[in-house]
PDB file of C-alpha atoms and ligand atoms in Angstrom:
ATOM      1  CA  MET P   1      21.258 -18.077  13.742  1.00 72.00           C
ATOM      2  CA  GLU P   2      22.817 -18.574  17.575  1.00 71.00           C
ATOM      3  CA  ARG P   3      23.572 -22.098  17.387  1.00 80.00           C
ATOM      4  CA  SER P   4      25.055 -21.716  14.155  1.00 82.00           C
ATOM      5  CA  GLY P   5      26.919 -18.792  14.682  1.00 82.00           C
ATOM      6  CA  ILE P   6      26.298 -16.495  12.305  1.00 81.00           C
ATOM      7  CA  ARG P   7      26.703 -12.948  13.093  1.00 82.00           C
ATOM      8  CA  MET P   8      24.084  -9.719  12.425  1.00 79.00           C
ATOM      9  CA  ASP P   9      25.989  -7.260  10.121  1.00 86.00           C
ATOM     10  CA  GLU P  10      25.259  -5.120   8.933  1.00 89.00           C
ATOM     11  CA  ARG P  11      23.776  -6.734   5.394  1.00 91.00           C
ATOM     12  CA  LEU P  12      21.861  -9.305   6.646  1.00 92.00           C
ATOM     13  CA  ALA P  13      20.208  -7.257   9.604  1.00 92.00           C
ATOM     14  CA  THR P  14      19.205  -4.869   6.444  1.00 94.00           C
ATOM     15  CA  ALA P  15      17.543  -7.902   4.838  1.00 95.00           C
ATOM     16  CA  VAL P  16      15.637  -9.208   7.879  1.00 95.00           C
ATOM     17  CA  VAL P  17      14.218  -5.553   8.298  1.00 95.00           C
ATOM     18  CA  ASP P  18      13.895  -6.633   4.485  1.00 94.00           C
ATOM     19  CA  MET P  19      11.254  -9.397   4.686  1.00 93.00           C
ATOM     20  CA  TYR P  20       9.099  -8.096   8.036  1.00 93.00           C
ATOM     21  CA  CYS P  21       8.397  -5.185   6.017  1.00 91.00           C
ATOM     22  CA  LYS P  22       7.287  -7.541   3.542  1.00 88.00           C
ATOM     23  CA  CYS P  23       5.168  -9.332   5.270  1.00 85.00           C
ATOM     24  CA  GLY P  24       4.000  -6.563   7.057  1.00 85.00           C
ATOM     25  CA  CYS P  25       5.254  -6.817  10.846  1.00 88.00           C
ATOM     26  CA  VAL P  26       6.672  -3.728  11.183  1.00 90.00           C
ATOM     27  CA  GLU P  27       7.055  -3.623  14.907  1.00 91.00           C
ATOM     28  CA  GLU P  28       9.831  -6.925  14.578  1.00 93.00           C
ATOM     29  CA  ALA P  29      11.290  -4.608  12.007  1.00 95.00           C
ATOM     30  CA  ARG P  30      12.064  -2.141  14.021  1.00 95.00           C
ATOM     31  CA  ARG P  31      13.374  -4.252  16.695  1.00 95.00           C
ATOM     32  CA  VAL P  32      15.306  -5.524  14.597  1.00 94.00           C
ATOM     33  CA  TYR P  33      16.459  -2.194  13.410  1.00 95.00           C
ATOM     34  CA  GLU P  34      17.296  -0.526  16.634  1.00 94.00           C
ATOM     35  CA  ALA P  35      19.320  -2.880  17.942  1.00 92.00           C
ATOM     36  CA  LEU P  36      21.175  -2.837  15.249  1.00 90.00           C
ATOM     37  CA  PRO P  37      24.549  -0.815  16.966  1.00 86.00           C
ATOM     38  CA  ALA P  38      25.859   0.333  12.630  1.00 87.00           C
ATOM     39  CA  LYS P  39      23.708   1.786  10.587  1.00 92.00           C
ATOM     40  CA  GLY P  40      24.906   2.803   6.926  1.00 93.00           C
ATOM     41  CA  LEU P  41      22.754   4.055   3.527  1.00 95.00           C
ATOM     42  CA  THR P  42      20.827   1.152   2.754  1.00 95.00           C
ATOM     43  CA  SER P  43      19.762   0.544   6.445  1.00 95.00           C
ATOM     44  CA  TRP P  44      18.246   3.606   7.297  1.00 97.00           C
ATOM     45  CA  ASN P  45      16.419   3.556   3.358  1.00 96.00           C
ATOM     46  CA  CYS P  46      14.983  -0.202   4.020  1.00 96.00           C
ATOM     47  CA  MET P  47      13.839   1.265   7.421  1.00 96.00           C
ATOM     48  CA  ILE P  48      12.324   4.475   6.333  1.00 97.00           C
ATOM     49  CA  GLY P  49      10.667   2.943   2.908  1.00 95.00           C
ATOM     50  CA  GLY P  50       8.832   0.131   5.346  1.00 94.00           C
ATOM     51  CA  LEU P  51       6.804   3.026   8.300  1.00 94.00           C
ATOM     52  CA  ALA P  52       6.244   4.386   4.593  1.00 92.00           C
ATOM     53  CA  VAL P  53       4.100   1.942   2.970  1.00 89.00           C
ATOM     54  CA  HIS P  54       2.999   0.826   6.761  1.00 90.00           C
ATOM     55  CA  GLY P  55       1.336   4.483   7.289  1.00 88.00           C
ATOM     56  CA  ARG P  56       3.809   5.111   9.425  1.00 91.00           C
ATOM     57  CA  GLY P  57       4.549   8.702   8.237  1.00 93.00           C
ATOM     58  CA  GLU P  58       5.719  10.538  11.661  1.00 94.00           C
ATOM     59  CA  ASP P  59       7.793   7.497  12.052  1.00 96.00           C
ATOM     60  CA  ALA P  60       9.622   8.123   8.914  1.00 96.00           C
ATOM     61  CA  VAL P  61      10.150  11.313   8.899  1.00 96.00           C
ATOM     62  CA  GLU P  62      11.284  11.348  12.317  1.00 97.00           C
ATOM     63  CA  LEU P  63      14.007   8.765  11.637  1.00 97.00           C
ATOM     64  CA  PHE P  64      15.131  10.960   8.432  1.00 97.00           C
ATOM     65  CA  GLY P  65      15.821  13.613  10.935  1.00 96.00           C
ATOM     66  CA  ARG P  66      17.638  10.807  13.182  1.00 97.00           C
ATOM     67  CA  MET P  67      19.627   9.809   9.684  1.00 97.00           C
ATOM     68  CA  GLU P  68      20.226  13.242   9.037  1.00 96.00           C
ATOM     69  CA  LYS P  69      21.747  14.242  12.764  1.00 96.00           C
ATOM     70  CA  GLU P  70      24.094  11.328  13.089  1.00 95.00           C
ATOM     71  CA  GLY P  71      25.450  12.140   9.556  1.00 95.00           C
ATOM     72  CA  VAL P  72      24.240   9.686   7.017  1.00 96.00           C
ATOM     73  CA  ALA P  73      23.830  11.985   3.520  1.00 96.00           C
ATOM     74  CA  PRO P  74      20.163  10.366   1.705  1.00 96.00           C
ATOM     75  CA  ASP P  75      20.077   9.128  -2.028  1.00 95.00           C
ATOM     76  CA  ASP P  76      17.165   9.828  -4.658  1.00 93.00           C
ATOM     77  CA  VAL P  77      16.329   6.432  -2.573  1.00 95.00           C
ATOM     78  CA  THR P  78      15.316   7.975   0.991  1.00 96.00           C
ATOM     79  CA  LEU P  79      13.976  10.964  -1.116  1.00 95.00           C
ATOM     80  CA  VAL P  80      11.863   8.600  -2.526  1.00 94.00           C
ATOM     81  CA  ASN P  81      11.258   6.446   0.525  1.00 95.00           C
ATOM     82  CA  VAL P  82      10.116   9.963   2.893  1.00 96.00           C
ATOM     83  CA  LEU P  83       8.051  11.552  -0.247  1.00 95.00           C
ATOM     84  CA  ALA P  84       6.313   8.393  -0.175  1.00 92.00           C
ATOM     85  CA  ALA P  85       5.767   7.847   3.791  1.00 93.00           C
ATOM     86  CA  CYS P  86       4.514  11.873   4.094  1.00 94.00           C
ATOM     87  CA  ALA P  87       1.550  10.808   0.097  1.00 89.00           C
ATOM     88  CA  HIS P  88       0.748   8.005   2.954  1.00 85.00           C
ATOM     89  CA  ALA P  89      -0.273   9.374   5.677  1.00 88.00           C
ATOM     90  CA  GLY P  90      -1.315  13.167   3.782  1.00 88.00           C
ATOM     91  CA  MET P  91       1.333  15.391   5.074  1.00 93.00           C
ATOM     92  CA  VAL P  92       1.547  17.576   2.476  1.00 95.00           C
ATOM     93  CA  GLY P  93       4.069  20.424   3.980  1.00 95.00           C
ATOM     94  CA  GLU P  94       6.223  18.407   5.735  1.00 95.00           C
ATOM     95  CA  GLY P  95       5.859  16.023   1.917  1.00 96.00           C
ATOM     96  CA  ARG P  96       7.183  19.659   0.257  1.00 96.00           C
ATOM     97  CA  ARG P  97       9.664  20.725   2.861  1.00 96.00           C
ATOM     98  CA  CYS P  98      10.994  17.382   3.098  1.00 96.00           C
ATOM     99  CA  PHE P  99      11.709  17.487  -0.739  1.00 96.00           C
ATOM    100  CA  ASP P 100      12.966  20.971  -1.219  1.00 95.00           C
ATOM    101  CA  HIS P 101      15.435  20.239   1.697  1.00 95.00           C
ATOM    102  CA  ILE P 102      16.654  17.612  -0.287  1.00 94.00           C
ATOM    103  CA  VAL P 103      17.124  18.964  -2.339  1.00 94.00           C
ATOM    104  CA  ARG P 104      18.670  21.757  -1.861  1.00 94.00           C
ATOM    105  CA  ARG P 105      20.902  20.919   0.626  1.00 95.00           C
ATOM    106  CA  TYR P 106      21.960  17.698  -0.793  1.00 95.00           C
ATOM    107  CA  GLY P 107      21.944  18.004  -4.504  1.00 92.00           C
ATOM    108  CA  ILE P 108      20.144  15.855  -5.761  1.00 93.00           C
ATOM    109  CA  GLU P 109      18.344  15.363  -9.284  1.00 92.00           C
ATOM    110  CA  PRO P 110      14.679  14.723  -8.766  1.00 94.00           C
ATOM    111  CA  LYS P 111      14.232  12.616 -10.787  1.00 93.00           C
ATOM    112  CA  MET P 112      10.914  11.366 -12.621  1.00 92.00           C
ATOM    113  CA  GLU P 113       9.381   9.218  -9.453  1.00 91.00           C
ATOM    114  CA  HIS P 114      10.071  11.898  -7.131  1.00 94.00           C
ATOM    115  CA  TYR P 115       8.015  14.070  -9.651  1.00 94.00           C
ATOM    116  CA  GLY P 116       5.651  11.546  -9.531  1.00 91.00           C
ATOM    117  CA  CYS P 117       5.339  11.243  -5.906  1.00 92.00           C
ATOM    118  CA  MET P 118       4.992  14.801  -5.102  1.00 94.00           C
ATOM    119  CA  VAL P 119       2.049  14.935  -7.485  1.00 92.00           C
ATOM    120  CA  ASP P 120       0.467  12.342  -5.985  1.00 88.00           C
ATOM    121  CA  LEU P 121       1.664  14.161  -2.826  1.00 91.00           C
ATOM    122  CA  TYR P 122      -1.055  17.166  -3.696  1.00 92.00           C
ATOM    123  CA  GLY P 123      -3.517  14.082  -5.546  1.00 85.00           C
ATOM    124  CA  ARG P 124      -4.018  12.346  -2.117  1.00 82.00           C
ATOM    125  CA  ALA P 125      -4.764  15.106  -0.562  1.00 84.00           C
ATOM    126  CA  GLY P 126      -7.020  16.738  -3.129  1.00 83.00           C
ATOM    127  CA  GLN P 127      -4.914  19.098  -3.970  1.00 89.00           C
ATOM    128  CA  LEU P 128      -5.306  18.709  -7.145  1.00 86.00           C
ATOM    129  CA  GLY P 129      -4.352  22.649  -8.529  1.00 90.00           C
ATOM    130  CA  GLU P 130      -0.518  21.762  -6.601  1.00 93.00           C
ATOM    131  CA  ALA P 131      -0.559  17.972  -8.622  1.00 91.00           C
ATOM    132  CA  LYS P 132      -0.746  19.405 -12.295  1.00 89.00           C
ATOM    133  CA  LYS P 133       1.578  22.384 -10.817  1.00 92.00           C
ATOM    134  CA  VAL P 134       3.765  19.372 -10.696  1.00 93.00           C
ATOM    135  CA  ILE P 135       3.664  18.536 -13.885  1.00 90.00           C
ATOM    136  CA  ASP P 136       3.631  21.352 -15.487  1.00 90.00           C
ATOM    137  CA  ASP P 137       7.126  22.344 -13.895  1.00 92.00           C
ATOM    138  CA  MET P 138       9.036  19.713 -13.816  1.00 92.00           C
ATOM    139  CA  PRO P 139      11.628  19.296 -16.638  1.00 92.00           C
ATOM    140  CA  MET P 140      11.016  16.393 -18.506  1.00 91.00           C
ATOM    141  CA  GLU P 141       7.483  14.881 -20.074  1.00 89.00           C
ATOM    142  CA  PRO P 142       5.550  12.858 -17.481  1.00 87.00           C
ATOM    143  CA  ASP P 143       5.179   8.925 -17.739  1.00 86.00           C
ATOM    144  CA  VAL P 144       1.899   7.021 -16.901  1.00 80.00           C
ATOM    145  CA  GLY P 145       3.713   6.868 -13.693  1.00 78.00           C
ATOM    146  CA  VAL P 146       3.110  10.154 -12.963  1.00 84.00           C
ATOM    147  CA  LEU P 147      -0.208  10.585 -14.512  1.00 80.00           C
ATOM    148  CA  GLY P 148      -1.239   7.679 -12.880  1.00 74.00           C
ATOM    149  CA  ALA P 149      -0.720   9.966  -9.728  1.00 75.00           C
ATOM    150  CA  LEU P 150      -3.209  12.054 -10.488  1.00 73.00           C
ATOM    151  CA  LEU P 151      -5.508   9.680 -10.572  1.00 66.00           C
ATOM    152  CA  SER P 152      -6.070   8.920  -6.709  1.00 56.00           C
ATOM    153  CA  THR P 153      -7.634  11.987  -6.472  1.00 75.00           C
ATOM    154  CA  ALA P 154     -10.961  10.759  -5.433  1.00 45.00           C
ATOM    155  CA  GLY P 155     -13.924  12.699  -6.806  1.00 47.00           C
ATOM    156  CA  ARG P 156     -12.464  14.573  -9.866  1.00 52.00           C
ATOM    157  CA  TRP P 157     -13.885  12.705 -12.199  1.00 50.00           C
ATOM    158  CA  GLU P 158     -13.124  14.827 -15.297  1.00 55.00           C
ATOM    159  CA  ASP P 159      -9.767  14.693 -14.976  1.00 58.00           C
ATOM    160  CA  VAL P 160      -9.390  11.034 -13.929  1.00 57.00           C
ATOM    161  CA  ALA P 161     -11.061  10.405 -17.564  1.00 61.00           C
ATOM    162  CA  ARG P 162      -8.567  12.344 -18.873  1.00 63.00           C
ATOM    163  CA  VAL P 163      -6.056  10.562 -17.280  1.00 62.00           C
ATOM    164  CA  ARG P 164      -8.061   7.999 -18.558  1.00 59.00           C
ATOM    165  CA  ARG P 165      -7.409   8.814 -21.986  1.00 63.00           C
ATOM    166  CA  LEU P 166      -3.918   9.569 -21.995  1.00 63.00           C
ATOM    167  CA  MET P 167      -3.133   6.580 -20.980  1.00 60.00           C
ATOM    168  CA  ASP P 168      -5.695   4.218 -23.671  1.00 60.00           C
ATOM    169  CA  GLU P 169      -3.300   6.186 -26.079  1.00 59.00           C
ATOM    170  CA  ARG P 170      -0.363   5.507 -25.197  1.00 55.00           C
ATOM    171  CA  ASN P 171      -1.672   1.689 -24.074  1.00 53.00           C
ATOM    172  CA  VAL P 172      -1.404   1.062 -20.718  1.00 53.00           C
ATOM    173  CA  SER P 173      -2.640  -2.751 -20.298  1.00 52.00           C
ATOM    174  CA  LYS P 174      -4.969  -3.942 -17.571  1.00 61.00           C
ATOM    175  CA  GLU P 175      -3.576  -6.548 -15.270  1.00 71.00           C
ATOM    176  CA  ALA P 176      -6.031  -8.939 -14.265  1.00 77.00           C
ATOM    177  CA  GLY P 177      -6.535  -8.730 -10.055  1.00 83.00           C
ATOM    178  CA  ARG P 178      -5.193 -11.366  -8.023  1.00 89.00           C
ATOM    179  CA  SER P 179      -4.774 -11.869  -5.039  1.00 92.00           C
ATOM    180  CA  ALA P 180      -3.417 -14.897  -2.469  1.00 92.00           C
ATOM    181  CA  ILE P 181      -2.900 -15.980   1.091  1.00 92.00           C
ATOM    182  CA  GLU P 182      -0.786 -17.931   2.790  1.00 88.00           C
ATOM    183  CA  VAL P 183      -2.318 -20.494   4.591  1.00 89.00           C
ATOM    184  CA  ASP P 184      -0.217 -23.762   6.823  1.00 86.00           C
ATOM    185  CA  GLY P 185       3.079 -22.478   5.124  1.00 84.00           C
ATOM    186  CA  GLU P 186       1.379 -22.652   1.274  1.00 87.00           C
ATOM    187  CA  VAL P 187       0.432 -19.963  -0.935  1.00 89.00           C
ATOM    188  CA  CYS P 188      -2.884 -19.870  -1.922  1.00 89.00           C
ATOM    189  CA  GLU P 189      -3.854 -17.259  -5.134  1.00 89.00           C
ATOM    190  CA  PHE P 190      -7.533 -16.683  -6.325  1.00 88.00           C
ATOM    191  CA  GLN P 191      -8.239 -14.404  -9.497  1.00 83.00           C
ATOM    192  CA  CYS P 192     -10.939 -11.867  -9.747  1.00 74.00           C
ATOM    193  CA  GLY P 193     -13.972 -13.908 -10.884  1.00 66.00           C
ATOM    194  CA  SER P 194     -12.183 -17.422 -10.935  1.00 64.00           C
ATOM    195  CA  LEU P 195     -13.012 -20.354 -10.095  1.00 61.00           C
ATOM    196  CA  CYS P 196     -10.666 -22.664 -11.219  1.00 66.00           C
ATOM    197  CA  HIS P 197      -9.864 -22.561  -6.989  1.00 69.00           C
ATOM    198  CA  PRO P 198      -9.981 -26.468  -6.410  1.00 75.00           C
ATOM    199  CA  GLN P 199     -12.229 -25.106  -3.554  1.00 79.00           C
ATOM    200  CA  ALA P 200     -13.843 -22.580  -5.332  1.00 82.00           C
ATOM    201  CA  GLU P 201     -17.841 -23.371  -4.245  1.00 86.00           C
ATOM    202  CA  GLU P 202     -17.229 -24.379  -0.371  1.00 90.00           C
ATOM    203  CA  VAL P 203     -14.796 -20.480  -0.981  1.00 90.00           C
ATOM    204  CA  TYR P 204     -17.803 -18.774  -3.072  1.00 89.00           C
ATOM    205  CA  ALA P 205     -20.431 -19.961  -0.163  1.00 91.00           C
ATOM    206  CA  MET P 206     -18.180 -18.871   2.239  1.00 93.00           C
ATOM    207  CA  ALA P 207     -18.065 -15.293   1.250  1.00 92.00           C
ATOM    208  CA  ARG P 208     -22.219 -14.682   0.078  1.00 92.00           C
ATOM    209  CA  ASP P 209     -21.761 -15.731   4.067  1.00 95.00           C
ATOM    210  CA  MET P 210     -19.472 -13.448   5.405  1.00 96.00           C
ATOM    211  CA  MET P 211     -21.331 -10.592   2.627  1.00 94.00           C
ATOM    212  CA  ARG P 212     -24.838 -12.003   4.293  1.00 94.00           C
ATOM    213  CA  ARG P 213     -23.240 -11.901   8.213  1.00 96.00           C
ATOM    214  CA  ILE P 214     -21.541  -7.914   7.632  1.00 96.00           C
ATOM    215  CA  GLY P 215     -24.390  -6.275   5.600  1.00 94.00           C
ATOM    216  CA  ALA P 216     -26.522  -7.407   8.269  1.00 96.00           C
ATOM    217  CA  GLU P 217     -23.826  -5.191  11.135  1.00 95.00           C
ATOM    218  CA  GLY P 218     -24.087  -2.311   8.772  1.00 95.00           C
ATOM    219  CA  TYR P 219     -21.666  -3.276   5.677  1.00 94.00           C
ATOM    220  CA  VAL P 220     -23.182  -1.881   2.557  1.00 91.00           C
ATOM    221  CA  PRO P 221     -21.327  -2.145  -0.837  1.00 87.00           C
ATOM    222  CA  ASP P 222     -19.363   0.161  -2.138  1.00 83.00           C
ATOM    223  CA  THR P 223     -20.006   0.580  -6.560  1.00 75.00           C
ATOM    224  CA  ARG P 224     -18.089   3.761  -6.894  1.00 72.00           C
ATOM    225  CA  ASP P 225     -14.319   2.100  -8.278  1.00 66.00           C
ATOM    226  CA  MET P 226     -16.563  -0.325 -10.134  1.00 58.00           C
ATOM    227  CA  LEU P 227     -17.711   2.973 -12.450  1.00 51.00           C
ATOM    228  CA  HIS P 228     -14.902   4.767 -12.090  1.00 46.00           C
ATOM    229  CA  ASP P 229     -11.780   3.385 -10.813  1.00 45.00           C
ATOM    230  CA  ILE P 230      -8.946   1.803 -13.692  1.00 43.00           C
ATOM    231  CA  ALA P 231      -9.286  -1.132 -11.841  1.00 46.00           C
ATOM    232  CA  GLU P 232      -9.604  -3.992 -14.178  1.00 45.00           C
ATOM    233  CA  GLU P 233     -11.869  -5.366 -11.710  1.00 49.00           C
ATOM    234  CA  GLU P 234     -14.457  -2.963 -12.563  1.00 50.00           C
ATOM    235  CA  GLU P 235     -16.765  -4.600 -14.812  1.00 51.00           C
ATOM    236  CA  THR P 236     -16.864  -7.730 -11.783  1.00 61.00           C
ATOM    237  CA  PRO P 237     -19.461  -8.307  -8.831  1.00 73.00           C
ATOM    238  CA  LEU P 238     -17.270  -6.715  -5.988  1.00 76.00           C
ATOM    239  CA  LEU P 239     -18.187  -9.744  -4.188  1.00 77.00           C
ATOM    240  CA  TYR P 240     -15.984 -11.843  -6.828  1.00 80.00           C
ATOM    241  CA  HIS P 241     -13.160  -9.718  -6.539  1.00 87.00           C
ATOM    242  CA  SER P 242     -10.247 -11.777  -5.341  1.00 89.00           C
ATOM    243  CA  GLU P 243      -9.243 -10.160  -1.839  1.00 92.00           C
ATOM    244  CA  LYS P 244     -12.568 -11.310  -0.621  1.00 93.00           C
ATOM    245  CA  LEU P 245     -12.500 -14.591  -1.662  1.00 92.00           C
ATOM    246  CA  ALA P 246      -8.746 -14.888  -0.372  1.00 94.00           C
ATOM    247  CA  ILE P 247     -10.255 -13.518   3.382  1.00 96.00           C
ATOM    248  CA  ALA P 248     -13.732 -16.232   2.685  1.00 95.00           C
ATOM    249  CA  PHE P 249     -10.310 -18.555   1.873  1.00 94.00           C
ATOM    250  CA  GLY P 250      -8.621 -17.822   4.966  1.00 95.00           C
ATOM    251  CA  LEU P 251     -12.152 -17.455   6.951  1.00 96.00           C
ATOM    252  CA  LEU P 252     -12.641 -21.286   5.630  1.00 94.00           C
ATOM    253  CA  ARG P 253      -8.807 -22.456   6.570  1.00 93.00           C
ATOM    254  CA  THR P 254      -7.152 -20.456   9.420  1.00 92.00           C
ATOM    255  CA  ARG P 255      -8.147 -20.725  13.265  1.00 92.00           C
ATOM    256  CA  PRO P 256     -10.135 -18.416  15.355  1.00 90.00           C
ATOM    257  CA  GLY P 257      -7.913 -15.004  16.748  1.00 89.00           C
ATOM    258  CA  ASP P 258      -5.077 -16.265  13.234  1.00 91.00           C
ATOM    259  CA  THR P 259      -4.292 -13.138  12.249  1.00 92.00           C
ATOM    260  CA  MET P 260      -4.308 -13.392   7.894  1.00 94.00           C
ATOM    261  CA  ARG P 261      -1.719 -11.811   5.343  1.00 93.00           C
ATOM    262  CA  ILE P 262      -3.045 -10.951   1.862  1.00 94.00           C
ATOM    263  CA  THR P 263      -1.014 -10.199  -0.889  1.00 93.00           C
ATOM    264  CA  LYS P 264      -2.638  -8.101  -3.686  1.00 92.00           C
ATOM    265  CA  ASN P 265      -1.576  -7.411  -7.305  1.00 89.00           C
ATOM    266  CA  LEU P 266      -3.446  -3.769  -7.355  1.00 88.00           C
ATOM    267  CA  ARG P 267      -5.042  -1.384  -5.514  1.00 87.00           C
ATOM    268  CA  VAL P 268      -7.259  -2.542  -2.379  1.00 89.00           C
ATOM    269  CA  CYS P 269     -10.894  -0.315  -4.236  1.00 88.00           C
ATOM    270  CA  ARG P 270     -13.303   1.051  -1.780  1.00 89.00           C
ATOM    271  CA  ASP P 271     -15.973  -1.527  -1.569  1.00 91.00           C
ATOM    272  CA  CYS P 272     -13.073  -4.590  -0.964  1.00 93.00           C
ATOM    273  CA  HIS P 273     -11.735  -1.955   1.667  1.00 95.00           C
ATOM    274  CA  GLU P 274     -15.257  -1.175   3.335  1.00 95.00           C
ATOM    275  CA  ALA P 275     -15.795  -5.409   3.560  1.00 96.00           C
ATOM    276  CA  THR P 276     -12.133  -5.870   5.185  1.00 97.00           C
ATOM    277  CA  LYS P 277     -13.049  -3.247   7.584  1.00 97.00           C
ATOM    278  CA  PHE P 278     -16.012  -4.789   9.003  1.00 97.00           C
ATOM    279  CA  VAL P 279     -14.681  -8.677   8.509  1.00 97.00           C
ATOM    280  CA  SER P 280     -11.429  -7.592  10.610  1.00 97.00           C
ATOM    281  CA  ARG P 281     -15.180  -6.562  13.814  1.00 97.00           C
ATOM    282  CA  VAL P 282     -17.339  -8.581  12.839  1.00 97.00           C
ATOM    283  CA  PHE P 283     -15.271 -12.068  12.761  1.00 96.00           C
ATOM    284  CA  GLU P 284     -12.464 -10.744  14.814  1.00 96.00           C
ATOM    285  CA  ARG P 285      -9.901 -11.175  12.937  1.00 96.00           C
ATOM    286  CA  GLU P 286      -6.774  -8.580  12.156  1.00 95.00           C
ATOM    287  CA  ILE P 287      -6.326  -8.803   8.329  1.00 96.00           C
ATOM    288  CA  VAL P 288      -3.224  -7.800   6.901  1.00 94.00           C
ATOM    289  CA  VAL P 289      -3.619  -7.139   2.445  1.00 95.00           C
ATOM    290  CA  ARG P 290      -0.522  -5.171   0.895  1.00 92.00           C
ATOM    291  CA  ASP P 291      -1.465  -4.064  -2.041  1.00 90.00           C
ATOM    292  CA  ARG P 292       0.007  -2.677  -5.265  1.00 84.00           C
ATOM    293  CA  ASN P 293       0.240   0.998  -3.639  1.00 80.00           C
ATOM    294  CA  ARG P 294       1.605   0.098   0.951  1.00 86.00           C
ATOM    295  CA  PHE P 295       0.725  -1.994   3.811  1.00 92.00           C
ATOM    296  CA  HIS P 296      -3.338  -2.205   5.285  1.00 94.00           C
ATOM    297  CA  HIS P 297      -3.706  -3.642   9.278  1.00 94.00           C
ATOM    298  CA  PHE P 298      -7.379  -3.654   9.456  1.00 96.00           C
ATOM    299  CA  LYS P 299      -8.461  -4.849  13.271  1.00 96.00           C
ATOM    300  CA  ASP P 300     -11.530  -4.041  15.002  1.00 96.00           C
ATOM    301  CA  GLY P 301     -13.065  -2.675  12.434  1.00 97.00           C
ATOM    302  CA  LYS P 302     -10.943  -0.006  11.158  1.00 95.00           C
ATOM    303  CA  CYS P 303      -7.910   0.354   9.249  1.00 94.00           C
ATOM    304  CA  SER P 304      -4.576   1.349   9.767  1.00 89.00           C
ATOM    305  CA  CYS P 305      -4.377   3.620   6.510  1.00 87.00           C
ATOM    306  CA  LYS P 306      -7.687   5.279   8.349  1.00 82.00           C
ATOM    307  CA  ASP P 307      -9.277   5.570   4.604  1.00 85.00           C
ATOM    308  CA  TYR P 308      -6.348   6.922   3.299  1.00 78.00           C
ATOM    309  CA  TRP P 309      -4.934   5.286   0.374  1.00 71.00           C
TER     310      TRP P 309
HETATM  311 ZN1  LIG F   1     -12.909  -4.930  -4.440  1.00 92.70          ZN
HETATM  312 ZN1  LIG F   2      -6.479   0.706   4.273  1.00 92.70          ZN
END
């Protein structure tokens, strides 16, 4: 850019911030963002949304406060992003406060997705009564997204079963689990339980070896999601979940110390989450996984989501 004399204006900076956030590089995004002298609504929204998917709830709410102080009025998107940030970080009270504040102060009419965010906020925190109250009180019929948000409520399987029936009735189709990893500039995709990759034998052998090694370090398979989750992968042996195959491939093809970046089309299941934590410690690798909902940064046996996702 310097050589070609392209100026970093707001539009370009926002695109760069967005790119960094989507690639899991939230610190780089923040640096570009902070260096931008004049920030408009789109760039505020972009940065707040980026922090949200990375589980940086407090930073996102703080940034929203700064946005208000600088006299930039929030819109629909800001409200979604602030609520998502609170939901991902378990900040229930703060989320409620922001919702009331933004709606009242700026006269924003809450839409379906805002109610979905509120259901998600309470559901994740296990406050099912409050989540149901949001659904009961909303002025329109809840759609699949809003009902689905209830599913993140762990341990309430009766309710989950009910929501699931509702979703079945509405014919919500299940998607196949797919994970992609970038190695040397090439994106390789793995499908859950699929053997069609050219290096399938090698990848499967590595996956088995990887599971054996983390098993020796205390990993225990977690089959709960197989029984209860809505993930399409429920009938596939845990070992063959697509992100495990992608990680095994990454271990084969990247250099020691390289960060692995994986994108998954569905929510990561509990077992893959636990296994990835172990892999990050046993193989001394940073692993960044973007699933349908958010980013997980695995390092030294821990995940940035603090097991709350
Ligand atoms: Zn899994
Ligand atoms: Zn996580």
